[in-house]
PDB file of C-alpha atoms in Angstrom:
ATOM      1  CA  MET D   1     -73.661  -8.169  12.425  1.00 43.00           C
ATOM      2  CA  ALA D   2     -70.477  -7.363  10.514  1.00 43.00           C
ATOM      3  CA  PRO D   3     -69.810  -9.258   7.289  1.00 42.00           C
ATOM      4  CA  ALA D   4     -67.519 -12.233   7.648  1.00 44.00           C
ATOM      5  CA  LYS D   5     -63.932 -11.687   6.613  1.00 40.00           C
ATOM      6  CA  PRO D   6     -62.185 -14.267   4.441  1.00 43.00           C
ATOM      7  CA  MET D   7     -60.356 -16.847   6.481  1.00 41.00           C
ATOM      8  CA  PRO D   8     -56.584 -16.653   6.138  1.00 42.00           C
ATOM      9  CA  ARG D   9     -55.082 -19.468   4.130  1.00 41.00           C
ATOM     10  CA  GLU D  10     -51.747 -21.075   4.695  1.00 46.00           C
ATOM     11  CA  GLY D  11     -49.127 -18.376   5.043  1.00 46.00           C
ATOM     12  CA  GLY D  12     -51.728 -15.817   6.156  1.00 45.00           C
ATOM     13  CA  MET D  13     -53.059 -15.176   2.638  1.00 45.00           C
ATOM     14  CA  SER D  14     -56.823 -14.678   2.232  1.00 46.00           C
ATOM     15  CA  ALA D  15     -58.835 -16.812  -0.183  1.00 49.00           C
ATOM     16  CA  LEU D  16     -59.411 -13.727  -2.330  1.00 48.00           C
ATOM     17  CA  ALA D  17     -55.697 -12.944  -2.556  1.00 51.00           C
ATOM     18  CA  GLN D  18     -54.925 -16.597  -3.276  1.00 56.00           C
ATOM     19  CA  SER D  19     -57.521 -16.608  -6.027  1.00 85.00           C
ATOM     20  CA  SER D  20     -55.964 -13.469  -7.509  1.00 83.00           C
ATOM     21  CA  ASP D  21     -52.509 -15.042  -7.314  1.00 89.00           C
ATOM     22  CA  ASP D  22     -53.825 -18.215  -8.974  1.00 92.00           C
ATOM     23  CA  ARG D  23     -55.338 -16.182 -11.820  1.00 93.00           C
ATOM     24  CA  ARG D  24     -52.071 -14.322 -12.299  1.00 94.00           C
ATOM     25  CA  GLU D  25     -50.047 -17.554 -12.326  1.00 96.00           C
ATOM     26  CA  ARG D  26     -52.372 -19.155 -14.885  1.00 95.00           C
ATOM     27  CA  ALA D  27     -52.171 -16.047 -17.081  1.00 96.00           C
ATOM     28  CA  LEU D  28     -48.378 -15.926 -16.815  1.00 96.00           C
ATOM     29  CA  ALA D  29     -48.160 -19.626 -17.729  1.00 96.00           C
ATOM     30  CA  ALA D  30     -50.370 -19.127 -20.802  1.00 95.00           C
ATOM     31  CA  LEU D  31     -48.277 -16.130 -21.888  1.00 94.00           C
ATOM     32  CA  ALA D  32     -45.033 -18.041 -21.348  1.00 95.00           C
ATOM     33  CA  GLU D  33     -46.299 -20.917 -23.494  1.00 95.00           C
ATOM     34  CA  LYS D  34     -47.342 -18.685 -26.422  1.00 94.00           C
ATOM     35  CA  PRO D  35     -46.173 -15.083 -25.876  1.00 92.00           C
ATOM     36  CA  ASP D  36     -47.216 -14.003 -29.381  1.00 93.00           C
ATOM     37  CA  GLY D  37     -50.540 -15.837 -29.419  1.00 94.00           C
ATOM     38  CA  VAL D  38     -54.108 -14.572 -29.667  1.00 95.00           C
ATOM     39  CA  VAL D  39     -54.842 -12.710 -26.428  1.00 96.00           C
ATOM     40  CA  GLU D  40     -58.422 -14.005 -26.233  1.00 96.00           C
ATOM     41  CA  ALA D  41     -57.227 -17.611 -26.666  1.00 95.00           C
ATOM     42  CA  LEU D  42     -54.574 -17.150 -23.984  1.00 96.00           C
ATOM     43  CA  ALA D  43     -57.190 -15.672 -21.654  1.00 96.00           C
ATOM     44  CA  ALA D  44     -59.602 -18.547 -22.288  1.00 95.00           C
ATOM     45  CA  LYS D  45     -56.883 -21.128 -21.646  1.00 95.00           C
ATOM     46  CA  ALA D  46     -55.907 -19.430 -18.374  1.00 96.00           C
ATOM     47  CA  GLU D  47     -59.537 -18.754 -17.391  1.00 95.00           C
ATOM     48  CA  VAL D  48     -58.856 -15.020 -17.037  1.00 96.00           C
ATOM     49  CA  THR D  49     -59.922 -11.939 -18.983  1.00 96.00           C
ATOM     50  CA  PRO D  50     -58.103 -10.503 -21.989  1.00 98.00           C
ATOM     51  CA  SER D  51     -57.533  -7.395 -19.856  1.00 97.00           C
ATOM     52  CA  GLU D  52     -55.617  -9.508 -17.333  1.00 97.00           C
ATOM     53  CA  ILE D  53     -53.405 -10.893 -20.115  1.00 97.00           C
ATOM     54  CA  LEU D  54     -52.723  -7.383 -21.459  1.00 97.00           C
ATOM     55  CA  GLY D  55     -51.841  -6.260 -17.936  1.00 96.00           C
ATOM     56  CA  LEU D  56     -49.018  -8.809 -17.816  1.00 96.00           C
ATOM     57  CA  LEU D  57     -47.320  -7.741 -21.034  1.00 96.00           C
ATOM     58  CA  PRO D  58     -43.891  -6.099 -20.731  1.00 94.00           C
ATOM     59  CA  GLU D  59     -43.829  -2.425 -19.811  1.00 93.00           C
ATOM     60  CA  GLY D  60     -44.971  -0.240 -22.694  1.00 94.00           C
ATOM     61  CA  ALA D  61     -46.581  -3.107 -24.619  1.00 96.00           C
ATOM     62  CA  ALA D  62     -50.047  -2.257 -23.277  1.00 97.00           C
ATOM     63  CA  VAL D  63     -50.727   1.375 -22.391  1.00 98.00           C
ATOM     64  CA  THR D  64     -54.171   1.849 -20.851  1.00 97.00           C
ATOM     65  CA  VAL D  65     -55.910   5.215 -20.724  1.00 97.00           C
ATOM     66  CA  ALA D  66     -59.192   6.454 -19.272  1.00 97.00           C
ATOM     67  CA  LYS D  67     -62.439   5.942 -21.141  1.00 97.00           C
ATOM     68  CA  ASP D  68     -62.917   9.719 -21.119  1.00 96.00           C
ATOM     69  CA  ALA D  69     -60.501   9.843 -24.068  1.00 97.00           C
ATOM     70  CA  PHE D  70     -62.878   7.802 -26.280  1.00 97.00           C
ATOM     71  CA  ALA D  71     -64.081  10.642 -28.531  1.00 95.00           C
ATOM     72  CA  ASP D  72     -60.645  12.257 -28.876  1.00 97.00           C
ATOM     73  CA  ILE D  73     -58.948   8.948 -29.699  1.00 98.00           C
ATOM     74  CA  TRP D  74     -61.696   8.036 -32.187  1.00 98.00           C
ATOM     75  CA  THR D  75     -61.435  11.441 -33.868  1.00 97.00           C
ATOM     76  CA  ASP D  76     -57.657  11.085 -34.205  1.00 98.00           C
ATOM     77  CA  MET D  77     -58.017   7.628 -35.769  1.00 98.00           C
ATOM     78  CA  THR D  78     -60.462   8.939 -38.400  1.00 97.00           C
ATOM     79  CA  GLY D  79     -57.381  10.542 -39.982  1.00 97.00           C
ATOM     80  CA  TRP D  80     -55.394   7.308 -40.255  1.00 98.00           C
ATOM     81  CA  GLY D  81     -56.827   6.206 -43.601  1.00 97.00           C
ATOM     82  CA  LYS D  82     -57.948   2.601 -44.033  1.00 97.00           C
ATOM     83  CA  ILE D  83     -57.601   0.610 -40.819  1.00 98.00           C
ATOM     84  CA  LEU D  84     -58.571  -2.911 -39.806  1.00 97.00           C
ATOM     85  CA  LEU D  85     -61.436  -3.122 -37.302  1.00 98.00           C
ATOM     86  CA  ILE D  86     -61.814  -6.446 -35.492  1.00 98.00           C
ATOM     87  CA  VAL D  87     -64.644  -7.644 -33.280  1.00 97.00           C
ATOM     88  CA  HIS D  88     -63.585 -10.861 -31.521  1.00 95.00           C
ATOM     89  CA  THR D  89     -66.121 -12.910 -29.567  1.00 92.00           C
ATOM     90  CA  GLU D  90     -66.123 -16.591 -28.710  1.00 89.00           C
ATOM     91  CA  ASP D  91     -68.318 -17.120 -31.770  1.00 93.00           C
ATOM     92  CA  ILE D  92     -66.749 -14.912 -34.443  1.00 93.00           C
ATOM     93  CA  VAL D  93     -63.708 -12.895 -35.386  1.00 95.00           C
ATOM     94  CA  LEU D  94     -65.150 -10.231 -37.664  1.00 96.00           C
ATOM     95  CA  GLU D  95     -62.695  -8.140 -39.676  1.00 96.00           C
ATOM     96  CA  ALA D  96     -63.632  -4.988 -41.569  1.00 96.00           C
ATOM     97  CA  GLU D  97     -61.215  -2.811 -43.498  1.00 97.00           C
ATOM     98  CA  GLY D  98     -61.997   0.831 -44.169  1.00 97.00           C
ATOM     99  CA  SER D  99     -61.640   4.372 -42.909  1.00 97.00           C
ATOM    100  CA  LEU D 100     -63.202   5.216 -39.573  1.00 97.00           C
ATOM    101  CA  PRO D 101     -66.080   7.641 -40.063  1.00 96.00           C
ATOM    102  CA  GLN D 102     -66.583  10.559 -37.714  1.00 95.00           C
ATOM    103  CA  GLY D 103     -68.863   9.670 -34.834  1.00 94.00           C
ATOM    104  CA  SER D 104     -71.731  11.457 -33.165  1.00 94.00           C
ATOM    105  CA  GLU D 105     -73.593  10.759 -29.961  1.00 94.00           C
ATOM    106  CA  GLY D 106     -77.320  10.244 -29.818  1.00 93.00           C
ATOM    107  CA  HIS D 107     -79.918   8.112 -28.058  1.00 91.00           C
ATOM    108  CA  GLY D 108     -77.259   6.495 -25.849  1.00 89.00           C
ATOM    109  CA  TRP D 109     -75.076   5.416 -28.768  1.00 95.00           C
ATOM    110  CA  PHE D 110     -71.896   6.578 -30.481  1.00 97.00           C
ATOM    111  CA  ASN D 111     -73.087   6.473 -34.093  1.00 96.00           C
ATOM    112  CA  ILE D 112     -70.677   5.981 -36.977  1.00 95.00           C
ATOM    113  CA  HIS D 113     -71.783   6.401 -40.576  1.00 92.00           C
ATOM    114  CA  GLY D 114     -70.017   7.635 -43.663  1.00 89.00           C
ATOM    115  CA  ASP D 115     -68.340   6.628 -46.901  1.00 90.00           C
ATOM    116  CA  SER D 116     -66.847   3.458 -45.439  1.00 94.00           C
ATOM    117  CA  PRO D 117     -67.858  -0.158 -44.998  1.00 94.00           C
ATOM    118  CA  ILE D 118     -67.370   0.511 -41.275  1.00 96.00           C
ATOM    119  CA  GLY D 119     -70.537   1.818 -39.699  1.00 95.00           C
ATOM    120  CA  GLY D 120     -72.915   1.173 -36.867  1.00 96.00           C
ATOM    121  CA  HIS D 121     -73.639   2.066 -33.280  1.00 97.00           C
ATOM    122  CA  ILE D 122     -71.360   1.672 -30.254  1.00 97.00           C
ATOM    123  CA  ARG D 123     -72.466   1.681 -26.624  1.00 96.00           C
ATOM    124  CA  LYS D 124     -69.764   4.160 -25.687  1.00 96.00           C
ATOM    125  CA  ASP D 125     -70.837   4.076 -22.026  1.00 95.00           C
ATOM    126  CA  ASN D 126     -69.844   0.383 -21.898  1.00 97.00           C
ATOM    127  CA  CYS D 127     -66.229   1.335 -22.607  1.00 98.00           C
ATOM    128  CA  ALA D 128     -64.262   1.031 -19.347  1.00 98.00           C
ATOM    129  CA  ALA D 129     -60.803   1.847 -20.735  1.00 98.00           C
ATOM    130  CA  ILE D 130     -58.797   2.086 -23.938  1.00 99.00           C
ATOM    131  CA  THR D 131     -55.553   0.150 -24.333  1.00 98.00           C
ATOM    132  CA  PHE D 132     -52.841   0.766 -26.915  1.00 99.00           C
ATOM    133  CA  VAL D 133     -51.263  -2.633 -27.630  1.00 98.00           C
ATOM    134  CA  ASP D 134     -47.835  -2.996 -29.267  1.00 98.00           C
ATOM    135  CA  ARG D 135     -46.668  -6.620 -29.197  1.00 97.00           C
ATOM    136  CA  GLN D 136     -45.534  -9.542 -31.269  1.00 93.00           C
ATOM    137  CA  PHE D 137     -48.321 -11.544 -32.902  1.00 94.00           C
ATOM    138  CA  HIS D 138     -47.328 -14.790 -34.604  1.00 90.00           C
ATOM    139  CA  GLY D 139     -43.769 -13.524 -34.978  1.00 90.00           C
ATOM    140  CA  ARG D 140     -44.573 -10.033 -36.291  1.00 94.00           C
ATOM    141  CA  ARG D 141     -45.053  -6.680 -34.612  1.00 97.00           C
ATOM    142  CA  SER D 142     -48.731  -5.815 -34.234  1.00 98.00           C
ATOM    143  CA  CYS D 143     -50.153  -2.455 -33.097  1.00 98.00           C
ATOM    144  CA  SER D 144     -53.768  -1.902 -32.136  1.00 98.00           C
ATOM    145  CA  VAL D 145     -56.130   0.142 -30.014  1.00 99.00           C
ATOM    146  CA  TRP D 146     -58.486  -1.910 -27.833  1.00 99.00           C
ATOM    147  CA  PHE D 147     -61.741  -0.445 -26.514  1.00 98.00           C
ATOM    148  CA  MET D 148     -62.288  -2.501 -23.347  1.00 98.00           C
ATOM    149  CA  ASN D 149     -65.558  -3.161 -21.526  1.00 98.00           C
ATOM    150  CA  GLU D 150     -66.164  -3.596 -17.782  1.00 97.00           C
ATOM    151  CA  LYS D 151     -65.898  -7.385 -18.149  1.00 97.00           C
ATOM    152  CA  GLY D 152     -62.265  -7.083 -19.240  1.00 97.00           C
ATOM    153  CA  SER D 153     -62.893  -7.954 -22.887  1.00 98.00           C
ATOM    154  CA  ALA D 154     -62.448  -5.921 -26.036  1.00 98.00           C
ATOM    155  CA  MET D 155     -65.607  -4.338 -27.400  1.00 98.00           C
ATOM    156  CA  PHE D 156     -63.651  -3.925 -30.636  1.00 98.00           C
ATOM    157  CA  LYS D 157     -60.075  -3.293 -31.777  1.00 98.00           C
ATOM    158  CA  ILE D 158     -58.548  -0.972 -34.365  1.00 99.00           C
ATOM    159  CA  PHE D 159     -55.360  -2.321 -35.987  1.00 98.00           C
ATOM    160  CA  VAL D 160     -52.587  -0.604 -37.891  1.00 98.00           C
ATOM    161  CA  ARG D 161     -52.762  -2.188 -41.352  1.00 97.00           C
ATOM    162  CA  ARG D 162     -50.030  -4.016 -43.233  1.00 96.00           C
ATOM    163  CA  ASN D 163     -48.725  -3.412 -46.748  1.00 96.00           C
ATOM    164  CA  GLU D 164     -48.223  -6.026 -49.489  1.00 95.00           C
ATOM    165  CA  GLN D 165     -44.956  -7.129 -47.837  1.00 95.00           C
ATOM    166  CA  ARG D 166     -46.900  -7.730 -44.585  1.00 94.00           C
ATOM    167  CA  GLU D 167     -45.080  -4.868 -42.859  1.00 96.00           C
ATOM    168  CA  LEU D 168     -46.960  -2.309 -40.796  1.00 98.00           C
ATOM    169  CA  ILE D 169     -47.824   0.748 -42.897  1.00 98.00           C
ATOM    170  CA  SER D 170     -45.261   3.279 -41.708  1.00 98.00           C
ATOM    171  CA  GLU D 171     -47.521   6.357 -41.794  1.00 98.00           C
ATOM    172  CA  GLN D 172     -50.193   4.611 -39.745  1.00 98.00           C
ATOM    173  CA  LEU D 173     -47.611   3.212 -37.363  1.00 98.00           C
ATOM    174  CA  ALA D 174     -46.275   6.727 -36.751  1.00 98.00           C
ATOM    175  CA  GLN D 175     -49.827   7.962 -36.076  1.00 98.00           C
ATOM    176  CA  PHE D 176     -50.444   5.068 -33.660  1.00 98.00           C
ATOM    177  CA  GLU D 177     -47.186   5.733 -31.808  1.00 98.00           C
ATOM    178  CA  ALA D 178     -47.839   9.486 -31.580  1.00 98.00           C
ATOM    179  CA  LEU D 179     -51.357   8.960 -30.223  1.00 98.00           C
ATOM    180  CA  ARG D 180     -50.216   6.319 -27.726  1.00 98.00           C
ATOM    181  CA  ASP D 181     -47.298   8.449 -26.578  1.00 97.00           C
ATOM    182  CA  ARG D 182     -49.533  11.477 -26.124  1.00 96.00           C
ATOM    183  CA  TYR D 183     -51.731   9.517 -23.706  1.00 94.00           C
ATOM    184  CA  ALA D 184     -48.914   7.507 -22.099  1.00 90.00           C
ATOM    185  CA  GLY D 185     -47.434  10.720 -20.739  1.00 77.00           C
ATOM    186  CA  ALA D 186     -50.779  12.015 -19.471  1.00 59.00           C
TER     187      ALA D 186
END
């Protein structure tokens, strides 16, 4: 027996398509209400994933590349100097400032250790995509690289740091833009 197909809804739209449209509308409404808000908070309010919110940003604000670029992107960012690493879950927003150490693969992990407060082990295989995000955040430009998992959430994010005047550090910003642009054209 063939699997049942979704019944068309009013206007001929399937329940699945309607659900997708509903998700999109909720996400758009959350973004419209607070376009420079915390992506995870917007996603929670709209009952969608952070990835869905990023996908609705204006063209160029979220550039997503294949997970295969993980090691190359990481290696490039090890030359940026001190960055801000953020891990954002529903229970904690953990911020660590330091240089990204070189990574090596072993025992199913991407291992990072070096002369930096940033260290540990990343399940690189859980990375589904990498998104370069360039958007307003609480009224200021914010640039970051999001390592996204299959669930549509950020595993962790690497942010371009700010100087004492709260402006993005120009050298790091140039490195972010060059790396993003290199992959955006790929």
